[in-house]
Short mmCIF file of C-alpha atoms and ligand atoms in Angstrom, two decimals:
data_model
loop_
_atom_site.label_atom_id
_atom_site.label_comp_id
_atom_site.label_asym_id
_atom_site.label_seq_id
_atom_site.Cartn_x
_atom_site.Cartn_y
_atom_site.Cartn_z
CA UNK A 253 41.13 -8.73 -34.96
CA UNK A 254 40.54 -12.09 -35.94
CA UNK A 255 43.25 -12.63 -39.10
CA UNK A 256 44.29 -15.86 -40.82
CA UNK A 257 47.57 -16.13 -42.38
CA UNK A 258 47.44 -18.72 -45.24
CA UNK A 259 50.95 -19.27 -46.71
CA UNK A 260 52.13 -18.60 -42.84
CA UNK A 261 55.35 -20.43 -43.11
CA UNK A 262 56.54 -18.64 -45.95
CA UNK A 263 59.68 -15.91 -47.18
CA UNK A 264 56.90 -13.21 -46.34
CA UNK A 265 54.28 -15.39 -44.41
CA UNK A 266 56.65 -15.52 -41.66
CA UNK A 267 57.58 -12.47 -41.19
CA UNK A 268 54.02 -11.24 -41.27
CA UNK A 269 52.89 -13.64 -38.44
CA UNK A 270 55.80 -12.99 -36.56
CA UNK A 271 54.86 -8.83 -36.53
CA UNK A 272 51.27 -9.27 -36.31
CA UNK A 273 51.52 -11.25 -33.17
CA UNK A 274 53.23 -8.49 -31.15
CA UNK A 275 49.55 -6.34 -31.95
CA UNK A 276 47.77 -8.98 -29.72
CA UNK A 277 45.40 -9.87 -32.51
CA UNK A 278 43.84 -14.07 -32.59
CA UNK A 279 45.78 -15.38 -35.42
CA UNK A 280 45.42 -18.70 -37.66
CA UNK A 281 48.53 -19.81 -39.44
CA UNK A 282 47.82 -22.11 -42.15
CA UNK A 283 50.54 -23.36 -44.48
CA UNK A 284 51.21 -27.22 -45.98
CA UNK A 285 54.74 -26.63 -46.70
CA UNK A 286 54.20 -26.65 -50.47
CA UNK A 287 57.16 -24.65 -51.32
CA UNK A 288 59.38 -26.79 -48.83
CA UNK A 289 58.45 -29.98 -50.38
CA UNK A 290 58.99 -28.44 -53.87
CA UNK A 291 62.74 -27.32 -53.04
CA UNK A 292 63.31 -30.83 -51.70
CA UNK A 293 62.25 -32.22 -54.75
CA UNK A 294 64.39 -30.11 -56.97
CA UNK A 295 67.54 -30.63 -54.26
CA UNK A 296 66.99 -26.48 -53.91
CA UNK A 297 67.54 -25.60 -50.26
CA UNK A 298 67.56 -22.23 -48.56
CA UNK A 299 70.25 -20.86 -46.83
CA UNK A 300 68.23 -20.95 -43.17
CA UNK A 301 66.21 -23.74 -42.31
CA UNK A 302 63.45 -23.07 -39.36
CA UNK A 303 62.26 -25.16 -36.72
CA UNK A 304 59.18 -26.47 -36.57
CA UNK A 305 56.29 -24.21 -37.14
CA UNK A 306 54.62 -25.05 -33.46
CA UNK A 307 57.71 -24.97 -31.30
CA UNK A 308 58.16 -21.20 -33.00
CA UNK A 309 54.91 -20.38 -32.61
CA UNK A 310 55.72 -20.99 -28.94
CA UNK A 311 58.68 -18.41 -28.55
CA UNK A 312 56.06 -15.86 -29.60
CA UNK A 313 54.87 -13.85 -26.49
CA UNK A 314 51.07 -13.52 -28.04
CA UNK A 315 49.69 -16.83 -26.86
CA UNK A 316 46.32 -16.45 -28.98
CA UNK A 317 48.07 -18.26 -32.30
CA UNK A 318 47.16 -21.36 -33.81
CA UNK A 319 48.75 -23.27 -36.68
CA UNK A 320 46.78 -25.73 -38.80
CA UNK A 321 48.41 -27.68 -41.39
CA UNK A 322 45.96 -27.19 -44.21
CA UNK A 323 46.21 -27.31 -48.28
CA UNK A 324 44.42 -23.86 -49.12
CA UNK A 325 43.74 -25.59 -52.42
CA UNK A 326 41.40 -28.40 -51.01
CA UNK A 327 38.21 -26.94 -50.42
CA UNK A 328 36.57 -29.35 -47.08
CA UNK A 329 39.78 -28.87 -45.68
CA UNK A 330 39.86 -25.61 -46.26
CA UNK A 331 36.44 -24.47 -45.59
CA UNK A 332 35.79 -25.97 -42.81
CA UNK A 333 38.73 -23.76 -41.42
CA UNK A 334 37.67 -20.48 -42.64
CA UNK A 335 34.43 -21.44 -41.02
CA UNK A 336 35.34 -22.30 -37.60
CA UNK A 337 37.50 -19.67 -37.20
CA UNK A 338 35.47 -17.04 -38.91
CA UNK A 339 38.29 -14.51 -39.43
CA UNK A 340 38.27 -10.72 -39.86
CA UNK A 341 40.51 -10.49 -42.28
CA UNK A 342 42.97 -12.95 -44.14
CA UNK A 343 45.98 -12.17 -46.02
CA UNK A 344 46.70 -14.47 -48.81
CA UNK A 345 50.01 -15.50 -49.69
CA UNK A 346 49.31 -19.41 -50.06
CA UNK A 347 50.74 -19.22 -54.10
CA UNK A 348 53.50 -20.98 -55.42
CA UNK A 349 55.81 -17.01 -56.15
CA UNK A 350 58.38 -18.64 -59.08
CA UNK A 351 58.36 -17.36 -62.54
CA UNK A 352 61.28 -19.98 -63.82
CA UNK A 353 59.57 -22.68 -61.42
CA UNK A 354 56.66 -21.93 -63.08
CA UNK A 355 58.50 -22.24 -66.89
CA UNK A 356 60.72 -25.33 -66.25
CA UNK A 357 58.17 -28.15 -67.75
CA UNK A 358 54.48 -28.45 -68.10
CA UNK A 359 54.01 -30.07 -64.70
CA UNK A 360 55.41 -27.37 -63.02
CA UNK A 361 53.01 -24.78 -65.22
CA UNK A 362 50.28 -26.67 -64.42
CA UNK A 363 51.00 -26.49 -60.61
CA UNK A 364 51.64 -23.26 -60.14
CA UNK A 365 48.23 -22.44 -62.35
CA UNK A 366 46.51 -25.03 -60.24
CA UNK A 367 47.71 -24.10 -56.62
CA UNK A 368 46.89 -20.83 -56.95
CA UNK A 369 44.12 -20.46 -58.75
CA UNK A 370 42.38 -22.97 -56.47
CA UNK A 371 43.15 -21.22 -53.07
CA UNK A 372 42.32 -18.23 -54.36
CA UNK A 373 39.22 -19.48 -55.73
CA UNK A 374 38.64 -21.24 -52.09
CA UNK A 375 38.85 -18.59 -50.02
CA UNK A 376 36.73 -15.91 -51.75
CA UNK A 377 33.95 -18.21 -51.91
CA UNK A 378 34.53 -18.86 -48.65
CA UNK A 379 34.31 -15.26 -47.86
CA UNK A 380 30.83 -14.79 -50.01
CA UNK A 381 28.98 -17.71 -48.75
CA UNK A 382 30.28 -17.75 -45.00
CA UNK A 383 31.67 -13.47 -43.96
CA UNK A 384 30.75 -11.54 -46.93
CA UNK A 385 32.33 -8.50 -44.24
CA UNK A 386 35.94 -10.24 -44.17
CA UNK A 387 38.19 -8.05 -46.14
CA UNK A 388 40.73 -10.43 -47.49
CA UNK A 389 44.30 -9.28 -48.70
CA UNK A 390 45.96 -10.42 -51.25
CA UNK A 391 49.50 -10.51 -52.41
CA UNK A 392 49.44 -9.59 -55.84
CA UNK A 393 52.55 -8.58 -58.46
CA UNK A 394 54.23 -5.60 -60.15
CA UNK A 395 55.00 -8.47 -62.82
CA UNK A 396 51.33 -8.31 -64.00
CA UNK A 397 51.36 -4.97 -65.16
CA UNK A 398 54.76 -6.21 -67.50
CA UNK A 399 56.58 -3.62 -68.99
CA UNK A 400 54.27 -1.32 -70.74
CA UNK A 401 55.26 1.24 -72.70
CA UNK A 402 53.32 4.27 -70.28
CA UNK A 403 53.54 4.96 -67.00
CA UNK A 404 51.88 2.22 -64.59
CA UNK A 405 49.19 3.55 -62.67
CA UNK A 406 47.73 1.81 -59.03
CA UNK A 407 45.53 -0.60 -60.60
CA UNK A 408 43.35 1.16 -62.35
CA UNK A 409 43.24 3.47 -65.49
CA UNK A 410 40.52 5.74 -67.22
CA UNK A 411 40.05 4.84 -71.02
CA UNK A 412 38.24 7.29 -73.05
CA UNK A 413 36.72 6.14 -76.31
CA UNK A 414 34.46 6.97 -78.93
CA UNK A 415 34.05 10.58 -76.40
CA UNK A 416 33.10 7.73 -73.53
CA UNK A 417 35.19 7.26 -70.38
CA UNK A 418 34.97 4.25 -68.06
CA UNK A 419 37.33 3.05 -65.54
CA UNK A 420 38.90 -0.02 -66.30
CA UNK A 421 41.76 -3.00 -64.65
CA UNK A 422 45.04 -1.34 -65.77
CA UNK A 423 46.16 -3.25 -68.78
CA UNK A 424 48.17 -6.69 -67.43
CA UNK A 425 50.84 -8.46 -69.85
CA UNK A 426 52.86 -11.27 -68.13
CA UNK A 427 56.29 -12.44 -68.74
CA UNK A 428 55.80 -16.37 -67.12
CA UNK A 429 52.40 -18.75 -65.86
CA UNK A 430 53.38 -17.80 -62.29
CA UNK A 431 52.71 -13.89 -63.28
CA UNK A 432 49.61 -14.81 -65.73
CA UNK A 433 48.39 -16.94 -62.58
CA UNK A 434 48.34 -13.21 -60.53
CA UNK A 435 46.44 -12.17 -63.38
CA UNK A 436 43.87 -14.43 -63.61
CA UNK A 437 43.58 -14.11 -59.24
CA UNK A 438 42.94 -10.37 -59.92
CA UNK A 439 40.16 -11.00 -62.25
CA UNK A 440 38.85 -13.83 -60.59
CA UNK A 441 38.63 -11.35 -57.21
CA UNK A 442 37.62 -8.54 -59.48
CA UNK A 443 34.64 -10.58 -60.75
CA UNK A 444 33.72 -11.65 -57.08
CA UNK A 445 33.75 -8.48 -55.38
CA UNK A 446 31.92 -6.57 -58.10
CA UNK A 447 28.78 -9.47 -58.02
CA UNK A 448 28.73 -9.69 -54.58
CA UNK A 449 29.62 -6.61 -52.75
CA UNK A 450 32.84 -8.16 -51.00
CA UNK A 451 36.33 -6.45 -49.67
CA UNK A 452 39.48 -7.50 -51.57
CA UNK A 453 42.73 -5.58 -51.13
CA UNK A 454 45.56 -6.50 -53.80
CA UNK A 455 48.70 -5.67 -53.30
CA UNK A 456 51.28 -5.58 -56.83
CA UNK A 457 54.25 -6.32 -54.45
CA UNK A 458 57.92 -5.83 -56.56
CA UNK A 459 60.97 -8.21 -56.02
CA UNK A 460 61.69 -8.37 -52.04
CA UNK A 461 64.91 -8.07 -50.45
CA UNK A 462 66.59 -8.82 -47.30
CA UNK A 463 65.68 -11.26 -44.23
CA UNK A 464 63.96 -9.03 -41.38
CA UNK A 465 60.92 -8.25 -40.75
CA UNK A 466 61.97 -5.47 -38.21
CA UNK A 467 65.63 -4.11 -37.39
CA UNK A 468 64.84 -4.71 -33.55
CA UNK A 469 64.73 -9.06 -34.36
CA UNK A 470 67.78 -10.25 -34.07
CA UNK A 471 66.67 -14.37 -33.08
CA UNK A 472 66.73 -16.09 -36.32
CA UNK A 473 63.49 -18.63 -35.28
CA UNK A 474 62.11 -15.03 -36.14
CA UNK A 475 63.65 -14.79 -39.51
CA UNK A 476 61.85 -16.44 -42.34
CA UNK A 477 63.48 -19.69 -44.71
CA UNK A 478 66.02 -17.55 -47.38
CA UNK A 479 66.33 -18.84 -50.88
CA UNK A 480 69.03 -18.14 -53.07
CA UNK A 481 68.61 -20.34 -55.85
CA UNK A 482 67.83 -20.38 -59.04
CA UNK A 483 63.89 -20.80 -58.73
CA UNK A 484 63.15 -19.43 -55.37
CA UNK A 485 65.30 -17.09 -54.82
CA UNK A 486 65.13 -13.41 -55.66
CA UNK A 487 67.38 -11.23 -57.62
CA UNK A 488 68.91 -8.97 -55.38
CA UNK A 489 68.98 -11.94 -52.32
CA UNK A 490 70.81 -13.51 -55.13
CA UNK A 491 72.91 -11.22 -55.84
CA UNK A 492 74.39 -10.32 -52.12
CA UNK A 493 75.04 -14.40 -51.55
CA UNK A 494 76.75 -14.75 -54.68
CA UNK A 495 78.95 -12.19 -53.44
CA UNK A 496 79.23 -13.59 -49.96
CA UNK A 497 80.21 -17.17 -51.95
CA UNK A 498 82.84 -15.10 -54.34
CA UNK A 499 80.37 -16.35 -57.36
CA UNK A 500 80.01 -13.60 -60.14
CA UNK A 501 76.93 -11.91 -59.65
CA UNK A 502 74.44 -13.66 -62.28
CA UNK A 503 73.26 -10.24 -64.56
CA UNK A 504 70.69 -12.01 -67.07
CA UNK A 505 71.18 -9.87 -70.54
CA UNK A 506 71.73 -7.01 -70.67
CA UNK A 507 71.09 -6.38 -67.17
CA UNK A 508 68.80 -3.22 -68.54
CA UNK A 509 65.43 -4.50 -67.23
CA UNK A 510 64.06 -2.09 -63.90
CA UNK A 511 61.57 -3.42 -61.91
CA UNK A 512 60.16 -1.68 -58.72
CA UNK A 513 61.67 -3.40 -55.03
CA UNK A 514 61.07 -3.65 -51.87
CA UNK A 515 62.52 -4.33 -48.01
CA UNK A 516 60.53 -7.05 -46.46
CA UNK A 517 60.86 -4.98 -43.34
CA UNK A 518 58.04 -2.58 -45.64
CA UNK A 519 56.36 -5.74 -46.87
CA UNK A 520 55.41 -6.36 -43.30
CA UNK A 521 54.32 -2.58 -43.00
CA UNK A 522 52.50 -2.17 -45.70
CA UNK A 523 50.53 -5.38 -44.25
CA UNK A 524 49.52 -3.30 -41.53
CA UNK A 525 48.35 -0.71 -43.13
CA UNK A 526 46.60 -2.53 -46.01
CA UNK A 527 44.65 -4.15 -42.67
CA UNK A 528 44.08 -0.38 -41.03
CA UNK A 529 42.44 0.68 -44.39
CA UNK A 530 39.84 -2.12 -45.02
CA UNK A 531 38.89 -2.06 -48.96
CA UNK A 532 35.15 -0.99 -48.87
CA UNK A 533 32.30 -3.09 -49.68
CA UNK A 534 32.20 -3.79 -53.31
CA UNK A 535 35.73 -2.80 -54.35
CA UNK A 536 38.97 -4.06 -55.55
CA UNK A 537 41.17 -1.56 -53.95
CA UNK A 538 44.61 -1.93 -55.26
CA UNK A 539 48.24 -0.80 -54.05
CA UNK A 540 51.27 -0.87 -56.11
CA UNK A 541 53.94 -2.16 -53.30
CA UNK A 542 57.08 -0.63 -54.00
CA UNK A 543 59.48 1.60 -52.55
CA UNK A 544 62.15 2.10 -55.43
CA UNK A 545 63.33 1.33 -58.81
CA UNK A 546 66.50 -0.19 -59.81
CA UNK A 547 67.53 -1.84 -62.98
CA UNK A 548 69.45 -5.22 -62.81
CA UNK A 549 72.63 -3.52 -63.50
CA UNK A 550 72.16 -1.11 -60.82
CA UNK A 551 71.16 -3.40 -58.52
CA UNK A 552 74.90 -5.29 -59.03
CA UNK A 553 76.48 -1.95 -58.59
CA UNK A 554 74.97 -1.27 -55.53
CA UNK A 555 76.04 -4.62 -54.27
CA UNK A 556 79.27 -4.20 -55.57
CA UNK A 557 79.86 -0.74 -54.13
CA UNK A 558 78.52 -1.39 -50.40
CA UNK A 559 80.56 -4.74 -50.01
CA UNK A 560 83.79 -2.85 -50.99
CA UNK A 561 83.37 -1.19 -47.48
CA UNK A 562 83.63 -4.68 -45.89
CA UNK A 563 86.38 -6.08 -47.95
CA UNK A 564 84.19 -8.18 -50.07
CA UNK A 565 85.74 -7.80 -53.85
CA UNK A 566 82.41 -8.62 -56.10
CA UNK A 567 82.65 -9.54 -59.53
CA UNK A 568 79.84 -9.26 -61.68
CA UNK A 569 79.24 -10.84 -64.91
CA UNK A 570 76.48 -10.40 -67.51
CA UNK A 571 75.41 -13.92 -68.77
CA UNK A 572 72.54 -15.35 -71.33
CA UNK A 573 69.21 -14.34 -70.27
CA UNK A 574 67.61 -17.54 -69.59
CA UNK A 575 64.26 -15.83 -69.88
CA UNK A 576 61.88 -13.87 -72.59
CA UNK A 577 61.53 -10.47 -71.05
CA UNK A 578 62.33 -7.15 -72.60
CA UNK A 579 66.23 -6.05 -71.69
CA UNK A 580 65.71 -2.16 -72.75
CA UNK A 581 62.38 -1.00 -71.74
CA UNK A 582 60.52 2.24 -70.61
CA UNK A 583 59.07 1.73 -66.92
CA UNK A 584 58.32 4.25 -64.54
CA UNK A 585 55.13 2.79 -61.93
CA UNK A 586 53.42 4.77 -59.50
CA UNK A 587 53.72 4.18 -55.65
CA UNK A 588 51.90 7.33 -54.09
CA UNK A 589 49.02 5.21 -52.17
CA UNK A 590 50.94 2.98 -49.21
CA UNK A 591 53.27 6.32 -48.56
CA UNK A 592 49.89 8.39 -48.81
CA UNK A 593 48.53 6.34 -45.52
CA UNK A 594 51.93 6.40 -43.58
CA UNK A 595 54.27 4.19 -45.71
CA UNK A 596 57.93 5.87 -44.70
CA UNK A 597 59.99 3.55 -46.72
CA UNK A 598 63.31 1.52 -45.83
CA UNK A 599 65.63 2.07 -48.65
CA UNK A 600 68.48 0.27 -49.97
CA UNK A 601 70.92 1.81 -48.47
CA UNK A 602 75.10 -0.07 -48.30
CA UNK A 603 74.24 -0.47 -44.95
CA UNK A 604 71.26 -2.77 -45.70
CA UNK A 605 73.11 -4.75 -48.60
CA UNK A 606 75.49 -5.02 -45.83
CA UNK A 607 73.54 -6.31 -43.25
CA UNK A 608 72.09 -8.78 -45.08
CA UNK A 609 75.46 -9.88 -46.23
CA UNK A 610 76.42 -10.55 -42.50
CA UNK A 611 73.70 -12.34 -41.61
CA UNK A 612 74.46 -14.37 -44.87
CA UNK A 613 78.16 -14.80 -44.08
CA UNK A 614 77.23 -16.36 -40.86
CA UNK A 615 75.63 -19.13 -42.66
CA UNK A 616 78.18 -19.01 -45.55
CA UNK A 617 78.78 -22.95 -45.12
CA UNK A 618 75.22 -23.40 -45.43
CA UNK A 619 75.80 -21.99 -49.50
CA UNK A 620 75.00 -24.51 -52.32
CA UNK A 621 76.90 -23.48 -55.03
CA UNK A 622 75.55 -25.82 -57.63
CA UNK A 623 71.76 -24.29 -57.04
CA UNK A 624 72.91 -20.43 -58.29
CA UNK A 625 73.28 -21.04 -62.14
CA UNK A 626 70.05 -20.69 -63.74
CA UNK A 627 68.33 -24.38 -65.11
CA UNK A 628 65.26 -22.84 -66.39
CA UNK A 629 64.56 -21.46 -69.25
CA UNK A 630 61.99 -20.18 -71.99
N1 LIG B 45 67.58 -11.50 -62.68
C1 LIG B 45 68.94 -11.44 -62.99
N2 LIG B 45 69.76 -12.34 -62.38
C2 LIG B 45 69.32 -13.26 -61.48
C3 LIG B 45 67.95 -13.31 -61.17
C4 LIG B 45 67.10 -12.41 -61.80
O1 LIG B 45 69.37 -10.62 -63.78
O2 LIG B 45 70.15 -14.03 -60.97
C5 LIG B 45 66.65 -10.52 -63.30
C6 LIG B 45 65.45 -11.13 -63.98
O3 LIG B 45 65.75 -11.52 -65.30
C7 LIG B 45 64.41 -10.02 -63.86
C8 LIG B 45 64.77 -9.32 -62.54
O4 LIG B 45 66.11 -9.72 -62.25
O5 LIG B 45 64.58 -9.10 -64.89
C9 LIG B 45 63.89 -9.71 -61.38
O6 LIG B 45 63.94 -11.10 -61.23
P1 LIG B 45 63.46 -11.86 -59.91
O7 LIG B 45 63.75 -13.31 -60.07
O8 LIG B 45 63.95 -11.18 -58.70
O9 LIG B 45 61.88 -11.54 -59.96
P2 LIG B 45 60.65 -12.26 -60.64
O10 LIG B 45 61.01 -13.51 -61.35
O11 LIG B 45 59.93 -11.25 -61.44
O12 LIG B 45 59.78 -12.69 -59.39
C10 LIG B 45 59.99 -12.16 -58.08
C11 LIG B 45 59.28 -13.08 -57.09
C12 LIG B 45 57.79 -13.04 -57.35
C13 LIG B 45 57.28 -11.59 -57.35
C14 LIG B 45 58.06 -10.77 -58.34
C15 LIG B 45 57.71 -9.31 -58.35
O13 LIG B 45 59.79 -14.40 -57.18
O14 LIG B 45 57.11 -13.83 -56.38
O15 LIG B 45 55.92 -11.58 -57.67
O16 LIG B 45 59.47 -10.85 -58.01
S1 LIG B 45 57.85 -8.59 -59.96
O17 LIG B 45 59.19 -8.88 -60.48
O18 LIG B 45 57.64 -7.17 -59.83
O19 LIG B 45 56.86 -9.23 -60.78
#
């Protein structure tokens, strides 16, 4: 297949190119180093830095990938990409993914709104007016769905009222701009593919863990940039280099709130098989991307308990929660349709919090320990 990769350079852009290139398919990586720039400009920096995207691109055995550096947000730019390369598919992760980035001021609110919005927009017009037959994949969030007081369902929910049933979005509440800006993609797509008979696959992806895309790559030009800090990085990810560093682990409030995770290792497989199962023409077909459940204070256990086994003595320490979200809430989302086409998922296991912890260790000089306490707030 023919598959651009916007957002290529990325935590799960990366990783995605990286496994996608071994199944000899003509790939276009397109990323402007947004996020990069961002973390720069905050004095944020991750814990591995990469080369340069071309000279990876070279160490890749599949020699039918391009990289273009391209703002998915600009339209000529854009377009004229989409159109000379006429892809099969594209999978869509050029969005700015930080809730407290997205909170710390109103330029920051604006951006995220902006960025993504906009290259979302882009590409499914670029998909109506120029390969209505593309199916284009998107990287949506658990986060939209909030924490609702029922069971989450994949996407979708029956409402009957007034003895009338239709089928409708599953309700979506946000907790920051960078969720609401999912929100507004999955109506925006929603809107699109129901007018004009198009293919759109979101995907309500959970927090990701961990830095592999596959437990055979060991060469780190393979492994994507790792943030820790307090905008870009991810809770767990967080959690296991605080450890590494001997910080306290960082549990916001009461540490009661669950959220569904994932392994980027299943990230990348669930990629795969979101492009085996092209969304038919005219729907929104959409996947809640999860393999388990975990509340913040479990999550710290786990750490806690698995890096006993390599002498690593974690503290953990429940501080202010910097953000409004509910800290005692019912949750309990539905994940039946990735394992329902082959998903067999990677669970957190000690010996993955402890593998990650290694790899971290290696680079434990590289650890900024004036990036881990959170700055923003609302
Ligand atoms: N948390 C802590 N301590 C920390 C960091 C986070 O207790 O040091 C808590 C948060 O308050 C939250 C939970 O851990 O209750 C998850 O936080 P997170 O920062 O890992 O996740 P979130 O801000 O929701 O965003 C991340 C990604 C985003 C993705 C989302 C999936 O940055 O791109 O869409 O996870 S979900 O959370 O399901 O919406």
């Amino acid at each position: 297949m023919k598959i651009m990769i916007l957002g290529a350079n990325g935590y799960l852009g990366w990783p995605t190119s990286v496994e996608l290139s071994s199944k000899n398919h003509k790939l276009l990586l397109i990323d402007n180093f947004t996020k990069k720039n961002i973390l720069k400009e905050y004095n944020r920096q991750p814990l591995l830095i990469n080369k340069s995207m071309n000279s990876r691109i070279k160490l890749l055995e599949n020699k039918n990938i391009n990289f273009k550096n391209i703002d998915c947000s600009n339209y000529t730019g854009f377009s004229r990409a989409f159109k000379s390369f006429m892809p099969d598919a594209v999978i869509h992760y050029a969005e700015l993914p930080s809730a407290p980035y997205s909170m710390f001021g109103h330029k920051e609110g604006w951006r995220t709104l902006e960025n993504n919005l906009k290259s979302t927009f882009n590409l499914i017009t670029c998909i109506k007016d120029f390969n209505p037959n593309c199916h284009m994949i998107k990287l949506g969030t658990m986060g939209e769905y909030g924490t609702p007081n029922i069971d989450i369902e994949e996407g979708w929910i029956d409402v009957a009222h007034n003895k009338r049933k239709q089928k409708f979005l599953y309700p979506r509440q946000a907790s920051s701009l960078y969720h609401t800006s999912k929100i507004m993609d999955t109506d925006l797509l929603w809107f699109y593919v129901r007018l004009y008979n198009l293919r759109v696959t979101d995907l309500m992806q959970g927090p990701v863990y961990g830095i592999k895309s596959n437990n055979k790559i060991s060469n780190e030009n393979f492994f994507p940039e790792f943030s820790y800090d307090d905008l870009f990085g991810t809770v767990l990810n967080r959690f296991i280099v605080q450890a590494v560093a001997g910080i306290p682990l960082t549990v916001y409030g009461s540490g009661n709130q669950v959220r569904g995770y994932i392994n980027l290792i299943d990230t990348v497989k669930c990629i795969n098989i979101a492009l085996k199962n092209p969304a038919k023409k005219g729907s929104l077909e959409i996947y809640n991307q999860f393999t388990e459940q975990f509340s913040v204070n479990e999550l710290a256990a786990k750490v806690k308990k698995a890096l006993k086994k390599v002498d690593i003595d974690v503290m953990i320490k429940k501080i202010r929660n910097p953000r409004i979200e509910a800290e005692k809430h019912y949750y309990n989302a539905s994940n039946q349709k990735m394992k329902k086409l082959g998903l067999k998922p990677s669970l957190l296991t000690d010996e993955v919090i402890i593998d990650i912890a290694m790899f971290i260790k290696k680079h434990i000089k590289r650890i900024n320990k004036k990036i881990i306490q959170p700055k923003s707030g609302w």
